[in-house]
PDB file of N, CA and C in Angstrom:
ATOM      1  N   MET A 224    -110.046  59.374  46.868  1.00  0.00           N
ATOM      2  CA  MET A 224    -111.063  57.733  47.899  1.00  0.00           C
ATOM      3  C   MET A 224    -110.065  56.906  47.854  1.00  0.00           C
ATOM      4  N   GLU A 225    -109.346  57.406  45.877  1.00  0.00           N
ATOM      5  CA  GLU A 225    -108.164  55.704  46.155  1.00  0.00           C
ATOM      6  C   GLU A 225    -107.493  55.298  47.442  1.00  0.00           C
ATOM      7  N   GLY A 226    -106.775  56.839  48.178  1.00  0.00           N
ATOM      8  CA  GLY A 226    -105.633  56.860  49.461  1.00  0.00           C
ATOM      9  C   GLY A 226    -106.590  56.171  50.456  1.00  0.00           C
ATOM     10  N   LEU A 227    -107.764  56.239  50.768  1.00  0.00           N
ATOM     11  CA  LEU A 227    -108.394  56.154  51.978  1.00  0.00           C
ATOM     12  C   LEU A 227    -108.672  54.244  51.424  1.00  0.00           C
ATOM     13  N   PHE A 228    -109.422  53.894  50.399  1.00  0.00           N
ATOM     14  CA  PHE A 228    -108.615  52.323  50.400  1.00  0.00           C
ATOM     15  C   PHE A 228    -108.182  51.847  51.339  1.00  0.00           C
ATOM     16  N   TRP A 229    -106.532  52.178  51.499  1.00  0.00           N
ATOM     17  CA  TRP A 229    -105.649  51.648  51.626  1.00  0.00           C
ATOM     18  C   TRP A 229    -105.432  51.647  52.969  1.00  0.00           C
ATOM     19  N   LYS A 230    -105.936  53.433  53.026  1.00  0.00           N
ATOM     20  CA  LYS A 230    -105.723  53.019  55.106  1.00  0.00           C
ATOM     21  C   LYS A 230    -106.743  52.164  55.585  1.00  0.00           C
ATOM     22  N   SER A 231    -107.561  51.927  54.768  1.00  0.00           N
ATOM     23  CA  SER A 231    -109.197  50.997  55.821  1.00  0.00           C
ATOM     24  C   SER A 231    -108.576  49.395  56.518  1.00  0.00           C
ATOM     25  N   TYR A 232    -106.816  49.414  55.877  1.00  0.00           N
ATOM     26  CA  TYR A 232    -106.076  48.488  55.596  1.00  0.00           C
ATOM     27  C   TYR A 232    -105.077  48.499  56.860  1.00  0.00           C
ATOM     28  N   GLN A 233    -105.443  47.683  58.384  1.00  0.00           N
ATOM     29  CA  GLN A 233    -104.819  47.904  59.695  1.00  0.00           C
ATOM     30  C   GLN A 233    -104.300  47.238  59.908  1.00  0.00           C
ATOM     31  N   LYS A 234    -103.835  45.985  58.617  1.00  0.00           N
ATOM     32  CA  LYS A 234    -102.946  44.994  59.468  1.00  0.00           C
ATOM     33  C   LYS A 234    -102.111  44.800  57.818  1.00  0.00           C
ATOM     34  N   PHE A 235    -100.742  45.097  58.096  1.00  0.00           N
ATOM     35  CA  PHE A 235     -99.880  43.953  57.717  1.00  0.00           C
ATOM     36  C   PHE A 235    -100.172  42.925  56.450  1.00  0.00           C
ATOM     37  N   GLY A 236    -100.379  41.993  57.578  1.00  0.00           N
ATOM     38  CA  GLY A 236    -100.782  40.642  56.558  1.00  0.00           C
ATOM     39  C   GLY A 236    -102.216  41.292  55.952  1.00  0.00           C
ATOM     40  N   GLU A 237    -103.173  41.236  55.955  1.00  0.00           N
ATOM     41  CA  GLU A 237    -104.117  41.664  55.434  1.00  0.00           C
ATOM     42  C   GLU A 237    -103.675  42.093  54.093  1.00  0.00           C
ATOM     43  N   LEU A 238    -102.975  43.203  54.224  1.00  0.00           N
ATOM     44  CA  LEU A 238    -102.860  44.114  53.098  1.00  0.00           C
ATOM     45  C   LEU A 238    -101.965  43.452  52.134  1.00  0.00           C
ATOM     46  N   LEU A 239    -101.388  42.455  52.550  1.00  0.00           N
ATOM     47  CA  LEU A 239     -99.995  42.003  52.018  1.00  0.00           C
ATOM     48  C   LEU A 239    -100.906  40.427  50.426  1.00  0.00           C
ATOM     49  N   ARG A 240    -102.068  39.859  51.535  1.00  0.00           N
ATOM     50  CA  ARG A 240    -102.846  39.387  50.957  1.00  0.00           C
ATOM     51  C   ARG A 240    -103.361  39.351  50.009  1.00  0.00           C
ATOM     52  N   TYR A 241    -103.834  40.502  50.405  1.00  0.00           N
ATOM     53  CA  TYR A 241    -105.373  41.057  49.218  1.00  0.00           C
ATOM     54  C   TYR A 241    -103.931  41.866  48.322  1.00  0.00           C
ATOM     55  N   LEU A 242    -102.850  42.545  48.078  1.00  0.00           N
ATOM     56  CA  LEU A 242    -102.010  42.054  46.583  1.00  0.00           C
ATOM     57  C   LEU A 242    -101.205  41.060  46.351  1.00  0.00           C
ATOM     58  N   ARG A 243    -101.147  40.121  47.165  1.00  0.00           N
ATOM     59  CA  ARG A 243    -100.904  38.937  46.452  1.00  0.00           C
ATOM     60  C   ARG A 243    -101.216  38.541  45.697  1.00  0.00           C
ATOM     61  N   HIS A 244    -102.844  38.476  45.980  1.00  0.00           N
ATOM     62  CA  HIS A 244    -103.762  38.188  45.109  1.00  0.00           C
ATOM     63  C   HIS A 244    -104.531  39.369  43.835  1.00  0.00           C
ATOM     64  N   ARG A 245    -104.027  39.870  44.820  1.00  0.00           N
ATOM     65  CA  ARG A 245    -104.516  41.579  42.920  1.00  0.00           C
ATOM     66  C   ARG A 245    -104.029  40.695  41.957  1.00  0.00           C
ATOM     67  N   GLU A 246    -102.210  40.152  42.162  1.00  0.00           N
ATOM     68  CA  GLU A 246    -100.916  40.010  41.384  1.00  0.00           C
ATOM     69  C   GLU A 246    -101.217  38.976  41.075  1.00  0.00           C
ATOM     70  N   ARG A 247    -102.150  37.842  40.985  1.00  0.00           N
ATOM     71  CA  ARG A 247    -102.804  36.762  41.169  1.00  0.00           C
ATOM     72  C   ARG A 247    -100.960  35.657  41.134  1.00  0.00           C
ATOM     73  N   LEU A 248    -100.408  36.011  42.439  1.00  0.00           N
ATOM     74  CA  LEU A 248     -99.060  34.999  42.973  1.00  0.00           C
ATOM     75  C   LEU A 248     -99.733  34.322  44.443  1.00  0.00           C
ATOM     76  N   THR A 249     -99.111  33.216  43.906  1.00  0.00           N
ATOM     77  CA  THR A 249     -99.659  31.873  45.344  1.00  0.00           C
ATOM     78  C   THR A 249     -98.377  32.177  45.740  1.00  0.00           C
ATOM     79  N   GLN A 250     -98.312  31.930  47.083  1.00  0.00           N
ATOM     80  CA  GLN A 250     -97.608  32.526  48.740  1.00  0.00           C
ATOM     81  C   GLN A 250     -96.268  31.600  47.818  1.00  0.00           C
ATOM     82  N   ARG A 251     -96.180  30.291  47.613  1.00  0.00           N
ATOM     83  CA  ARG A 251     -94.968  29.804  46.760  1.00  0.00           C
ATOM     84  C   ARG A 251     -94.695  30.844  46.221  1.00  0.00           C
ATOM     85  N   ASN A 252     -95.226  31.380  45.094  1.00  0.00           N
ATOM     86  CA  ASN A 252     -94.534  32.257  43.540  1.00  0.00           C
ATOM     87  C   ASN A 252     -94.446  33.407  44.470  1.00  0.00           C
ATOM     88  N   LEU A 253     -94.320  34.177  45.190  1.00  0.00           N
ATOM     89  CA  LEU A 253     -94.580  35.732  46.200  1.00  0.00           C
ATOM     90  C   LEU A 253     -92.970  35.357  46.785  1.00  0.00           C
ATOM     91  N   ALA A 254     -93.781  34.322  47.360  1.00  0.00           N
ATOM     92  CA  ALA A 254     -91.500  33.777  48.600  1.00  0.00           C
ATOM     93  C   ALA A 254     -91.101  32.835  47.454  1.00  0.00           C
ATOM     94  N   ALA A 255     -90.333  32.705  46.797  1.00  0.00           N
ATOM     95  CA  ALA A 255     -89.671  32.497  45.390  1.00  0.00           C
ATOM     96  C   ALA A 255     -89.130  33.942  44.604  1.00  0.00           C
ATOM     97  N   THR A 256     -89.685  35.213  44.814  1.00  0.00           N
ATOM     98  CA  THR A 256     -89.564  36.339  44.174  1.00  0.00           C
ATOM     99  C   THR A 256     -88.790  36.566  45.655  1.00  0.00           C
ATOM    100  N   VAL A 257     -88.942  36.789  46.378  1.00  0.00           N
ATOM    101  CA  VAL A 257     -88.871  37.621  47.297  1.00  0.00           C
ATOM    102  C   VAL A 257     -87.460  37.192  48.309  1.00  0.00           C
ATOM    103  N   GLY A 258     -87.555  35.884  48.136  1.00  0.00           N
ATOM    104  CA  GLY A 258     -86.013  34.732  48.887  1.00  0.00           C
ATOM    105  C   GLY A 258     -86.628  34.742  50.201  1.00  0.00           C
ATOM    106  N   TYR A 259     -88.250  34.749  50.678  1.00  0.00           N
ATOM    107  CA  TYR A 259     -88.672  33.420  51.491  1.00  0.00           C
ATOM    108  C   TYR A 259     -89.266  32.154  51.209  1.00  0.00           C
ATOM    109  N   SER A 260     -88.974  31.640  52.478  1.00  0.00           N
ATOM    110  CA  SER A 260     -90.390  30.260  51.633  1.00  0.00           C
ATOM    111  C   SER A 260     -91.323  30.964  52.161  1.00  0.00           C
ATOM    112  N   ASP A 261     -92.904  29.695  51.496  1.00  0.00           N
ATOM    113  CA  ASP A 261     -93.858  29.552  51.388  1.00  0.00           C
ATOM    114  C   ASP A 261     -94.553  30.334  53.307  1.00  0.00           C
ATOM    115  N   ALA A 262     -93.849  28.981  54.071  1.00  0.00           N
ATOM    116  CA  ALA A 262     -94.546  29.642  55.103  1.00  0.00           C
ATOM    117  C   ALA A 262     -93.811  30.476  56.127  1.00  0.00           C
ATOM    118  N   GLN A 263     -93.219  31.271  55.225  1.00  0.00           N
ATOM    119  CA  GLN A 263     -92.914  32.711  56.245  1.00  0.00           C
ATOM    120  C   GLN A 263     -93.801  33.397  55.470  1.00  0.00           C
ATOM    121  N   ILE A 264     -94.445  33.507  54.531  1.00  0.00           N
ATOM    122  CA  ILE A 264     -94.736  34.356  53.547  1.00  0.00           C
ATOM    123  C   ILE A 264     -96.232  34.097  54.209  1.00  0.00           C
ATOM    124  N   ASN A 265     -96.369  32.895  54.770  1.00  0.00           N
ATOM    125  CA  ASN A 265     -98.223  32.128  55.449  1.00  0.00           C
ATOM    126  C   ASN A 265     -97.537  32.991  57.014  1.00  0.00           C
ATOM    127  N   ARG A 266     -96.656  33.048  57.023  1.00  0.00           N
ATOM    128  CA  ARG A 266     -97.094  33.519  58.370  1.00  0.00           C
ATOM    129  C   ARG A 266     -97.134  35.115  58.901  1.00  0.00           C
ATOM    130  N   LEU A 267     -96.406  35.486  57.596  1.00  0.00           N
ATOM    131  CA  LEU A 267     -96.783  37.260  57.383  1.00  0.00           C
ATOM    132  C   LEU A 267     -97.904  37.156  57.355  1.00  0.00           C
ATOM    133  N   GLU A 268     -98.717  36.634  56.965  1.00  0.00           N
ATOM    134  CA  GLU A 268    -100.078  37.216  56.147  1.00  0.00           C
ATOM    135  C   GLU A 268    -100.599  36.582  57.262  1.00  0.00           C
ATOM    136  N   LYS A 269    -100.403  36.102  58.337  1.00  0.00           N
ATOM    137  CA  LYS A 269    -101.541  35.328  59.507  1.00  0.00           C
ATOM    138  C   LYS A 269    -101.141  36.784  61.248  1.00  0.00           C
ATOM    139  N   GLY A 270    -100.397  37.118  60.619  1.00  0.00           N
ATOM    140  CA  GLY A 270     -99.516  37.970  62.022  1.00  0.00           C
ATOM    141  C   GLY A 270     -98.731  37.422  62.703  1.00  0.00           C
ATOM    142  N   LEU A 271     -98.372  36.379  62.671  1.00  0.00           N
ATOM    143  CA  LEU A 271     -97.671  35.442  62.723  1.00  0.00           C
ATOM    144  C   LEU A 271     -95.537  35.526  62.760  1.00  0.00           C
ATOM    145  N   ARG A 272     -95.806  36.517  61.635  1.00  0.00           N
ATOM    146  CA  ARG A 272     -94.108  36.532  62.084  1.00  0.00           C
ATOM    147  C   ARG A 272     -94.344  38.384  61.363  1.00  0.00           C
ATOM    148  N   LYS A 273     -92.966  38.576  62.120  1.00  0.00           N
ATOM    149  CA  LYS A 273     -93.327  40.276  62.232  1.00  0.00           C
ATOM    150  C   LYS A 273     -92.484  40.629  60.973  1.00  0.00           C
ATOM    151  N   PRO A 274     -92.592  41.613  59.900  1.00  0.00           N
ATOM    152  CA  PRO A 274     -92.526  41.837  58.683  1.00  0.00           C
ATOM    153  C   PRO A 274     -91.230  43.124  59.182  1.00  0.00           C
ATOM    154  N   ASP A 275     -89.639  42.798  58.119  1.00  0.00           N
ATOM    155  CA  ASP A 275     -88.671  44.130  58.457  1.00  0.00           C
ATOM    156  C   ASP A 275     -89.773  44.729  57.204  1.00  0.00           C
ATOM    157  N   PRO A 276     -89.128  46.747  57.615  1.00  0.00           N
ATOM    158  CA  PRO A 276     -89.838  46.839  56.999  1.00  0.00           C
ATOM    159  C   PRO A 276     -88.927  47.588  55.628  1.00  0.00           C
ATOM    160  N   ILE A 277     -87.098  47.557  56.069  1.00  0.00           N
ATOM    161  CA  ILE A 277     -86.401  47.596  54.670  1.00  0.00           C
ATOM    162  C   ILE A 277     -86.542  46.338  54.176  1.00  0.00           C
ATOM    163  N   VAL A 278     -87.230  45.148  54.784  1.00  0.00           N
ATOM    164  CA  VAL A 278     -86.983  44.347  53.182  1.00  0.00           C
ATOM    165  C   VAL A 278     -88.908  44.160  52.575  1.00  0.00           C
ATOM    166  N   ILE A 279     -89.410  44.749  53.769  1.00  0.00           N
ATOM    167  CA  ILE A 279     -91.177  44.436  52.514  1.00  0.00           C
ATOM    168  C   ILE A 279     -90.470  45.659  51.453  1.00  0.00           C
ATOM    169  N   ALA A 280     -89.669  46.929  51.661  1.00  0.00           N
ATOM    170  CA  ALA A 280     -90.170  48.271  50.888  1.00  0.00           C
ATOM    171  C   ALA A 280     -88.575  47.479  49.325  1.00  0.00           C
ATOM    172  N   ALA A 281     -87.497  47.419  49.888  1.00  0.00           N
ATOM    173  CA  ALA A 281     -86.799  46.594  49.224  1.00  0.00           C
ATOM    174  C   ALA A 281     -86.902  45.167  48.104  1.00  0.00           C
ATOM    175  N   ARG A 282     -87.496  44.504  48.576  1.00  0.00           N
ATOM    176  CA  ARG A 282     -88.585  43.204  47.917  1.00  0.00           C
ATOM    177  C   ARG A 282     -89.608  43.139  47.226  1.00  0.00           C
ATOM    178  N   PHE A 283     -90.624  42.944  48.376  1.00  0.00           N
ATOM    179  CA  PHE A 283     -92.020  43.164  47.830  1.00  0.00           C
ATOM    180  C   PHE A 283     -92.476  43.978  47.137  1.00  0.00           C
ATOM    181  N   VAL A 284     -91.757  45.620  47.488  1.00  0.00           N
ATOM    182  CA  VAL A 284     -92.710  46.468  47.771  1.00  0.00           C
ATOM    183  C   VAL A 284     -92.578  46.453  45.321  1.00  0.00           C
ATOM    184  N   PRO A 285     -91.294  45.824  44.234  1.00  0.00           N
ATOM    185  CA  PRO A 285     -91.114  45.622  43.983  1.00  0.00           C
ATOM    186  C   PRO A 285     -91.596  43.989  42.805  1.00  0.00           C
ATOM    187  N   ALA A 286     -92.055  43.089  43.953  1.00  0.00           N
ATOM    188  CA  ALA A 286     -92.820  42.136  43.471  1.00  0.00           C
ATOM    189  C   ALA A 286     -94.240  41.890  43.560  1.00  0.00           C
ATOM    190  N   LEU A 287     -94.772  43.006  44.555  1.00  0.00           N
ATOM    191  CA  LEU A 287     -96.010  43.082  43.466  1.00  0.00           C
ATOM    192  C   LEU A 287     -96.582  43.825  42.759  1.00  0.00           C
ATOM    193  N   SER A 288     -95.141  44.770  42.490  1.00  0.00           N
ATOM    194  CA  SER A 288     -95.811  45.985  41.104  1.00  0.00           C
ATOM    195  C   SER A 288     -96.324  46.536  41.565  1.00  0.00           C
ATOM    196  N   LEU A 289     -95.686  47.544  42.939  1.00  0.00           N
ATOM    197  CA  LEU A 289     -95.661  48.670  43.420  1.00  0.00           C
ATOM    198  C   LEU A 289     -95.707  49.772  43.228  1.00  0.00           C
ATOM    199  N   GLU A 290     -94.181  49.594  42.069  1.00  0.00           N
ATOM    200  CA  GLU A 290     -93.207  50.796  42.002  1.00  0.00           C
ATOM    201  C   GLU A 290     -94.129  52.533  41.448  1.00  0.00           C
ATOM    202  N   GLY A 291     -95.346  51.773  40.583  1.00  0.00           N
ATOM    203  CA  GLY A 291     -96.246  52.380  39.792  1.00  0.00           C
ATOM    204  C   GLY A 291     -97.300  53.461  40.631  1.00  0.00           C
ATOM    205  N   GLU A 292     -97.270  52.348  42.292  1.00  0.00           N
ATOM    206  CA  GLU A 292     -98.508  52.730  43.018  1.00  0.00           C
ATOM    207  C   GLU A 292     -98.135  52.995  44.335  1.00  0.00           C
ATOM    208  N   PRO A 293     -97.123  54.676  44.592  1.00  0.00           N
ATOM    209  CA  PRO A 293     -96.824  54.641  46.103  1.00  0.00           C
ATOM    210  C   PRO A 293     -96.972  55.275  46.941  1.00  0.00           C
ATOM    211  N   HIS A 294     -98.401  55.152  46.827  1.00  0.00           N
ATOM    212  CA  HIS A 294     -99.462  55.210  48.117  1.00  0.00           C
ATOM    213  C   HIS A 294     -99.789  53.718  48.845  1.00  0.00           C
ATOM    214  N   VAL A 295     -99.637  53.326  47.972  1.00  0.00           N
ATOM    215  CA  VAL A 295     -99.848  51.792  48.210  1.00  0.00           C
ATOM    216  C   VAL A 295     -98.904  51.220  48.502  1.00  0.00           C
ATOM    217  N   ALA A 296     -97.397  51.304  48.265  1.00  0.00           N
ATOM    218  CA  ALA A 296     -96.322  51.138  48.816  1.00  0.00           C
ATOM    219  C   ALA A 296     -96.002  51.246  49.990  1.00  0.00           C
ATOM    220  N   GLU A 297     -96.027  52.988  50.627  1.00  0.00           N
ATOM    221  CA  GLU A 297     -96.244  53.831  51.660  1.00  0.00           C
ATOM    222  C   GLU A 297     -96.733  53.082  52.611  1.00  0.00           C
ATOM    223  N   ARG A 298     -98.059  52.149  52.352  1.00  0.00           N
ATOM    224  CA  ARG A 298     -98.737  51.971  53.236  1.00  0.00           C
ATOM    225  C   ARG A 298     -99.008  50.336  53.541  1.00  0.00           C
ATOM    226  N   LEU A 299     -98.113  49.982  52.845  1.00  0.00           N
ATOM    227  CA  LEU A 299     -97.673  48.536  53.367  1.00  0.00           C
ATOM    228  C   LEU A 299     -96.262  48.715  53.981  1.00  0.00           C
ATOM    229  N   VAL A 300     -95.639  49.114  53.633  1.00  0.00           N
ATOM    230  CA  VAL A 300     -94.426  49.565  54.921  1.00  0.00           C
ATOM    231  C   VAL A 300     -94.963  50.047  56.464  1.00  0.00           C
ATOM    232  N   GLN A 301     -95.513  51.088  56.032  1.00  0.00           N
ATOM    233  CA  GLN A 301     -96.678  52.244  57.236  1.00  0.00           C
ATOM    234  C   GLN A 301     -96.570  50.961  58.047  1.00  0.00           C
ATOM    235  N   LEU A 302     -97.349  49.708  57.644  1.00  0.00           N
ATOM    236  CA  LEU A 302     -98.291  48.500  58.700  1.00  0.00           C
ATOM    237  C   LEU A 302     -97.048  47.687  58.334  1.00  0.00           C
ATOM    238  N   ALA A 303     -96.015  47.879  58.120  1.00  0.00           N
ATOM    239  CA  ALA A 303     -94.767  46.890  58.422  1.00  0.00           C
ATOM    240  C   ALA A 303     -94.128  47.895  60.170  1.00  0.00           C
ATOM    241  N   HIS A 304     -93.611  48.361  59.781  1.00  0.00           N
ATOM    242  CA  HIS A 304     -93.243  49.789  60.936  1.00  0.00           C
ATOM    243  C   HIS A 304     -94.232  49.232  62.284  1.00  0.00           C
ATOM    244  N   GLU A 305     -95.432  49.408  61.863  1.00  0.00           N
ATOM    245  CA  GLU A 305     -96.393  49.308  62.806  1.00  0.00           C
ATOM    246  C   GLU A 305     -96.691  47.964  63.451  1.00  0.00           C
ATOM    247  N   GLU A 306     -96.649  47.097  62.887  1.00  0.00           N
ATOM    248  CA  GLU A 306     -96.451  45.728  63.454  1.00  0.00           C
ATOM    249  C   GLU A 306     -95.239  45.267  64.525  1.00  0.00           C
ATOM    250  N   ARG A 307     -94.014  46.537  64.440  1.00  0.00           N
ATOM    251  CA  ARG A 307     -92.820  46.362  64.728  1.00  0.00           C
ATOM    252  C   ARG A 307     -92.769  46.933  65.893  1.00  0.00           C
ATOM    253  N   GLU A 308     -94.112  47.771  66.030  1.00  0.00           N
ATOM    254  CA  GLU A 308     -93.682  49.154  67.421  1.00  0.00           C
ATOM    255  C   GLU A 308     -94.211  47.789  68.153  1.00  0.00           C
ATOM    256  N   PRO A 309     -93.658  48.323  69.364  1.00  0.00           N
ATOM    257  CA  PRO A 309     -93.906  47.413  70.894  1.00  0.00           C
ATOM    258  C   PRO A 309     -95.557  47.926  71.392  1.00  0.00           C
ATOM    259  N   GLU A 310     -97.261  47.316  71.272  1.00  0.00           N
ATOM    260  CA  GLU A 310     -98.211  47.586  71.929  1.00  0.00           C
ATOM    261  C   GLU A 310     -98.292  48.990  72.238  1.00  0.00           C
ATOM    262  N   ASP A 311     -97.436  49.306  73.377  1.00  0.00           N
ATOM    263  CA  ASP A 311     -97.955  50.704  74.480  1.00  0.00           C
ATOM    264  C   ASP A 311     -97.118  52.435  73.582  1.00  0.00           C
ATOM    265  N   ALA A 312     -96.386  51.500  72.824  1.00  0.00           N
ATOM    266  CA  ALA A 312     -96.367  52.756  71.375  1.00  0.00           C
ATOM    267  C   ALA A 312     -96.322  53.537  70.906  1.00  0.00           C
ATOM    268  N   ARG A 313     -98.033  52.496  70.627  1.00  0.00           N
ATOM    269  CA  ARG A 313     -98.840  53.368  69.299  1.00  0.00           C
ATOM    270  C   ARG A 313     -99.848  54.150  70.008  1.00  0.00           C
TER     271      ARG A 313
END
């Protein structure tokens, strides 16, 4: 059942925002941890910036404490990949 909850998130930014709030991080806190500006985090959450799946796996997964939740980390990276694909390739 738990895996189904994470699959209900269809947009990278929505899941990122949920996970950030779950960890009680502000956009500024997360930005400082992953080496982004708070504006870049804001744009990721709003879908105005395409995520880099490699950076998401390397920096965001640890920053969001997802090492012990591989299914959640996998979903976040999967959504990052999907947002980088052209619409007609999906």
